């Protein structure tokens, strides 16, 4: 993996997030029916800490999102490896034996069903300071977008990092994911000029990602 870093001003992540999801816009839409239609009960939407038995559902969401995100940029044989079980195993292991520190996996639920997740931890970037946090993954199932799950996950992730004492956060996004980058920018998380080429297959196929960052604390005025 080759990284090249450059920096510009940081944004400030807060709770005034626009309504978008990680891999798609999150606007409320019409269902195409007449206005006389009476909807049934709608399950409650929530975000909570993941449990070990959430691993299969998290793996399913990740499989669907990764296949969607990487469909045009990796070979078919690589895409075929994005199976739910392949993702669920590592999540089950990390939830069973969580690493020390702020590492946290949160899930978005619609009723009892897991429809999205976000993972946070200390930044792994070589140029990050010890108080930098990172959103390592954030994803919402394609069938559950446009419902606010992405914003709820991002808000919860920011809260976790702030409570742990992080002063900034970073998140990497594929250069092809313009919708994801738009969502992050609308939430106060801005590109800082860094990019990296990440190897995604045994054959050495790479994808390019850009980094977006935000300050989580108000900087003291100079004086």
Tab-separated table of C-alpha atoms in Angstrom:
chain	number	residue	atom	x	y	z
A	1	UNK	CA	0.000	0.000	0.000
A	2	UNK	CA	1.396	3.365	-0.919
A	3	UNK	CA	0.167	6.452	0.909
A	4	UNK	CA	0.660	10.081	0.018
A	5	UNK	CA	-0.555	12.647	2.491
A	6	UNK	CA	-1.344	16.313	2.178
A	7	UNK	CA	-3.367	18.535	4.469
A	8	UNK	CA	-5.808	21.393	4.384
A	9	UNK	CA	-8.162	22.865	6.955
A	10	UNK	CA	-10.276	20.538	9.089
A	11	UNK	CA	-14.045	20.687	9.328
A	12	UNK	CA	-15.966	20.439	12.583
A	13	UNK	CA	-18.288	17.464	13.050
A	14	UNK	CA	-21.414	18.218	15.008
A	15	UNK	CA	-25.043	17.102	15.256
A	16	UNK	CA	-26.400	19.269	12.457
A	17	UNK	CA	-25.945	16.486	9.934
A	18	UNK	CA	-27.902	16.638	6.734
A	19	UNK	CA	-30.135	13.651	6.106
A	20	UNK	CA	-27.992	11.340	3.979
A	21	UNK	CA	-26.858	7.750	4.312
A	22	UNK	CA	-23.356	6.358	3.847
A	23	UNK	CA	-23.914	4.920	0.402
A	24	UNK	CA	-26.955	6.815	-0.761
A	25	UNK	CA	-29.047	9.882	-0.107
A	26	UNK	CA	-31.383	9.775	2.835
A	27	UNK	CA	-34.241	12.038	1.827
A	28	UNK	CA	-37.756	10.980	2.699
A	29	UNK	CA	-39.518	9.954	-0.494
A	30	UNK	CA	-43.052	9.288	-1.662
A	31	UNK	CA	-44.239	5.721	-1.961
A	32	UNK	CA	-46.126	6.362	-5.181
A	33	UNK	CA	-49.548	5.765	-3.619
A	34	UNK	CA	-52.383	8.233	-3.335
A	35	UNK	CA	-52.626	10.486	-0.328
A	36	UNK	CA	-55.586	8.512	0.993
A	37	UNK	CA	-53.349	5.544	1.844
A	38	UNK	CA	-53.084	4.861	5.583
A	39	UNK	CA	-49.716	3.453	6.571
A	40	UNK	CA	-49.388	0.734	9.166
A	41	UNK	CA	-47.130	0.899	12.228
A	42	UNK	CA	-43.545	1.823	11.428
A	43	UNK	CA	-40.798	0.032	13.414
A	44	UNK	CA	-38.645	2.242	15.632
A	45	UNK	CA	-35.224	3.204	14.295
A	46	UNK	CA	-32.342	3.110	16.766
A	47	UNK	CA	-28.584	2.783	17.189
A	48	UNK	CA	-26.961	0.566	19.821
A	49	UNK	CA	-23.704	-1.206	20.590
A	50	UNK	CA	-23.310	-4.428	18.637
A	51	UNK	CA	-23.529	-7.814	20.322
A	52	UNK	CA	-21.797	-11.035	19.308
A	53	UNK	CA	-25.003	-12.427	17.806
A	54	UNK	CA	-25.212	-9.381	15.515
A	55	UNK	CA	-22.184	-10.591	13.531
A	56	UNK	CA	-24.166	-12.441	10.806
A	57	UNK	CA	-26.413	-9.419	10.205
A	58	UNK	CA	-23.425	-7.066	10.096
A	59	UNK	CA	-21.707	-9.418	7.662
A	60	UNK	CA	-24.791	-9.414	5.428
A	61	UNK	CA	-24.973	-5.608	5.374
A	62	UNK	CA	-21.259	-5.328	4.644
A	63	UNK	CA	-21.491	-7.868	1.824
A	64	UNK	CA	-24.341	-6.004	0.131
A	65	UNK	CA	-22.713	-2.589	0.494
A	66	UNK	CA	-19.239	-3.733	-0.577
A	67	UNK	CA	-20.625	-5.460	-3.672
A	68	UNK	CA	-22.469	-2.271	-4.569
A	69	UNK	CA	-19.504	0.018	-3.888
A	70	UNK	CA	-16.830	-2.080	-5.590
A	71	UNK	CA	-18.872	-3.482	-8.506
A	72	UNK	CA	-17.274	-1.255	-11.122
A	73	UNK	CA	-13.742	-1.100	-9.752
A	74	UNK	CA	-12.591	-4.626	-8.875
A	75	UNK	CA	-12.553	-7.850	-10.951
A	76	UNK	CA	-15.561	-10.172	-10.768
A	77	UNK	CA	-13.537	-12.846	-8.983
A	78	UNK	CA	-12.736	-10.380	-6.189
A	79	UNK	CA	-16.363	-9.260	-5.962
A	80	UNK	CA	-17.396	-12.907	-5.600
A	81	UNK	CA	-15.393	-13.168	-2.366
A	82	UNK	CA	-17.552	-10.529	-0.675
A	83	UNK	CA	-19.714	-13.164	1.026
A	84	UNK	CA	-21.625	-12.445	4.252
A	85	UNK	CA	-19.855	-15.286	6.082
A	86	UNK	CA	-16.446	-13.918	5.118
A	87	UNK	CA	-17.261	-10.621	6.816
A	88	UNK	CA	-19.234	-12.074	9.742
A	89	UNK	CA	-16.356	-14.229	11.033
A	90	UNK	CA	-13.952	-11.369	11.845
A	91	UNK	CA	-16.780	-9.319	13.366
A	92	UNK	CA	-17.767	-12.245	15.593
A	93	UNK	CA	-14.166	-12.627	16.722
A	94	UNK	CA	-13.685	-8.932	17.483
A	95	UNK	CA	-16.999	-8.760	19.359
A	96	UNK	CA	-16.146	-11.893	21.344
A	97	UNK	CA	-12.660	-10.629	22.184
A	98	UNK	CA	-12.808	-6.847	21.832
A	99	UNK	CA	-9.514	-4.979	21.511
A	100	UNK	CA	-8.510	-2.630	24.279
A	101	UNK	CA	-9.362	1.014	23.981
A	102	UNK	CA	-12.091	2.893	22.187
A	103	UNK	CA	-12.710	0.275	19.463
A	104	UNK	CA	-16.503	0.108	19.142
A	105	UNK	CA	-19.013	-1.385	16.706
A	106	UNK	CA	-22.473	0.185	16.619
A	107	UNK	CA	-25.467	-1.075	14.668
A	108	UNK	CA	-28.464	0.756	13.255
A	109	UNK	CA	-31.728	-1.100	13.725
A	110	UNK	CA	-35.193	-0.855	12.228
A	111	UNK	CA	-37.214	-2.539	14.901
A	112	UNK	CA	-35.092	-5.584	15.746
A	113	UNK	CA	-33.453	-5.838	12.312
A	114	UNK	CA	-29.856	-4.657	11.835
A	115	UNK	CA	-29.760	-2.449	8.742
A	116	UNK	CA	-26.432	-0.651	9.120
A	117	UNK	CA	-23.292	-0.336	11.211
A	118	UNK	CA	-20.340	1.890	12.028
A	119	UNK	CA	-16.979	0.926	13.501
A	120	UNK	CA	-14.770	3.436	15.302
A	121	UNK	CA	-11.358	3.308	16.932
A	122	UNK	CA	-8.053	5.140	17.257
A	123	UNK	CA	-6.671	6.439	13.994
A	124	UNK	CA	-4.257	4.047	12.288
A	125	UNK	CA	-2.796	6.716	10.010
A	126	UNK	CA	0.961	7.210	10.403
A	127	UNK	CA	0.592	10.993	10.502
A	128	UNK	CA	-2.152	11.008	13.163
A	129	UNK	CA	-1.599	12.162	16.736
A	130	UNK	CA	-2.562	10.081	19.776
A	131	UNK	CA	-5.909	11.877	20.189
A	132	UNK	CA	-7.092	11.232	16.628
A	133	UNK	CA	-10.018	8.872	16.161
A	134	UNK	CA	-11.184	7.087	13.046
A	135	UNK	CA	-14.402	5.833	11.528
A	136	UNK	CA	-13.087	2.634	10.012
A	137	UNK	CA	-16.358	1.566	8.379
A	138	UNK	CA	-19.848	2.982	8.014
A	139	UNK	CA	-22.482	1.260	5.904
A	140	UNK	CA	-26.256	1.063	5.453
A	141	UNK	CA	-28.019	-1.752	3.597
A	142	UNK	CA	-29.202	-0.566	0.155
A	143	UNK	CA	-32.808	-1.436	1.019
A	144	UNK	CA	-32.711	0.715	4.163
A	145	UNK	CA	-31.326	3.962	2.752
A	146	UNK	CA	-33.117	7.328	2.735
A	147	UNK	CA	-34.348	6.696	6.276
A	148	UNK	CA	-31.802	8.546	8.420
A	149	UNK	CA	-29.779	5.518	9.546
A	150	UNK	CA	-26.495	6.911	8.222
A	151	UNK	CA	-26.886	10.179	10.109
A	152	UNK	CA	-27.819	8.395	13.331
A	153	UNK	CA	-24.786	6.128	13.013
A	154	UNK	CA	-22.464	9.062	12.343
A	155	UNK	CA	-23.822	11.049	15.293
A	156	UNK	CA	-23.351	8.063	17.600
A	157	UNK	CA	-19.819	7.467	16.316
A	158	UNK	CA	-18.867	11.095	16.950
A	159	UNK	CA	-20.291	10.833	20.490
A	160	UNK	CA	-18.228	7.687	21.198
A	161	UNK	CA	-15.011	9.318	19.998
A	162	UNK	CA	-15.647	12.558	21.899
A	163	UNK	CA	-16.389	10.664	25.109
A	164	UNK	CA	-13.105	8.783	24.669
A	165	UNK	CA	-11.212	12.085	24.459
A	166	UNK	CA	-10.587	12.189	20.710
A	167	UNK	CA	-10.002	15.693	19.360
A	168	UNK	CA	-10.343	14.817	15.689
A	169	UNK	CA	-11.606	12.062	13.432
A	170	UNK	CA	-10.730	10.738	10.020
A	171	UNK	CA	-12.546	8.513	7.556
A	172	UNK	CA	-11.405	7.064	4.237
A	173	UNK	CA	-13.744	6.906	1.236
A	174	UNK	CA	-13.331	5.526	-2.264
A	175	UNK	CA	-12.722	8.231	-4.854
A	176	UNK	CA	-15.655	6.772	-6.787
A	177	UNK	CA	-18.062	7.161	-3.853
A	178	UNK	CA	-19.194	10.704	-4.551
A	179	UNK	CA	-22.405	10.167	-2.582
A	180	UNK	CA	-20.465	9.063	0.495
A	181	UNK	CA	-18.128	12.018	0.257
A	182	UNK	CA	-21.083	14.381	-0.159
A	183	UNK	CA	-22.706	12.933	2.965
A	184	UNK	CA	-19.519	13.346	4.981
A	185	UNK	CA	-18.915	16.900	3.746
A	186	UNK	CA	-22.481	17.886	4.599
A	187	UNK	CA	-21.765	16.597	8.111
A	188	UNK	CA	-18.711	18.839	8.538
A	189	UNK	CA	-16.104	16.221	7.602
A	190	UNK	CA	-13.911	17.615	4.828
A	191	UNK	CA	-11.189	16.249	2.502
A	192	UNK	CA	-7.727	17.059	3.870
A	193	UNK	CA	-5.727	16.256	0.751
A	194	UNK	CA	-4.517	12.799	1.817
A	195	UNK	CA	-5.023	9.752	-0.351
A	196	UNK	CA	-3.918	6.126	-0.439
A	197	UNK	CA	-3.932	3.193	-2.841
A	198	UNK	CA	-5.242	0.106	-1.054
A	199	UNK	CA	-4.621	-3.441	-2.248
A	200	UNK	CA	-7.913	-5.341	-2.475
A	201	UNK	CA	-6.983	-8.658	-4.076
A	202	UNK	CA	-4.240	-11.311	-4.008
A	203	UNK	CA	-3.360	-10.240	-7.562
A	204	UNK	CA	-2.498	-6.762	-6.336
A	205	UNK	CA	-5.546	-4.868	-7.587
A	206	UNK	CA	-5.777	-1.491	-5.894
A	207	UNK	CA	-8.426	1.115	-5.223
A	208	UNK	CA	-7.781	4.752	-4.411
A	209	UNK	CA	-9.248	6.326	-1.303
A	210	UNK	CA	-9.287	9.903	-0.052
A	211	UNK	CA	-9.306	10.972	3.586
A	212	UNK	CA	-11.824	13.314	5.141
A	213	UNK	CA	-11.290	14.748	8.613
A	214	UNK	CA	-12.966	16.907	11.231
A	215	UNK	CA	-12.142	18.533	14.528
A	216	UNK	CA	-14.209	17.247	17.465
A	217	UNK	CA	-13.324	20.055	19.864
A	218	UNK	CA	-13.304	23.817	19.594
A	219	UNK	CA	-9.740	25.061	19.343
A	220	UNK	CA	-8.786	27.613	21.965
A	221	UNK	CA	-8.415	31.138	20.564
A	222	UNK	CA	-4.857	32.325	20.084
A	223	UNK	CA	-3.628	34.850	22.561
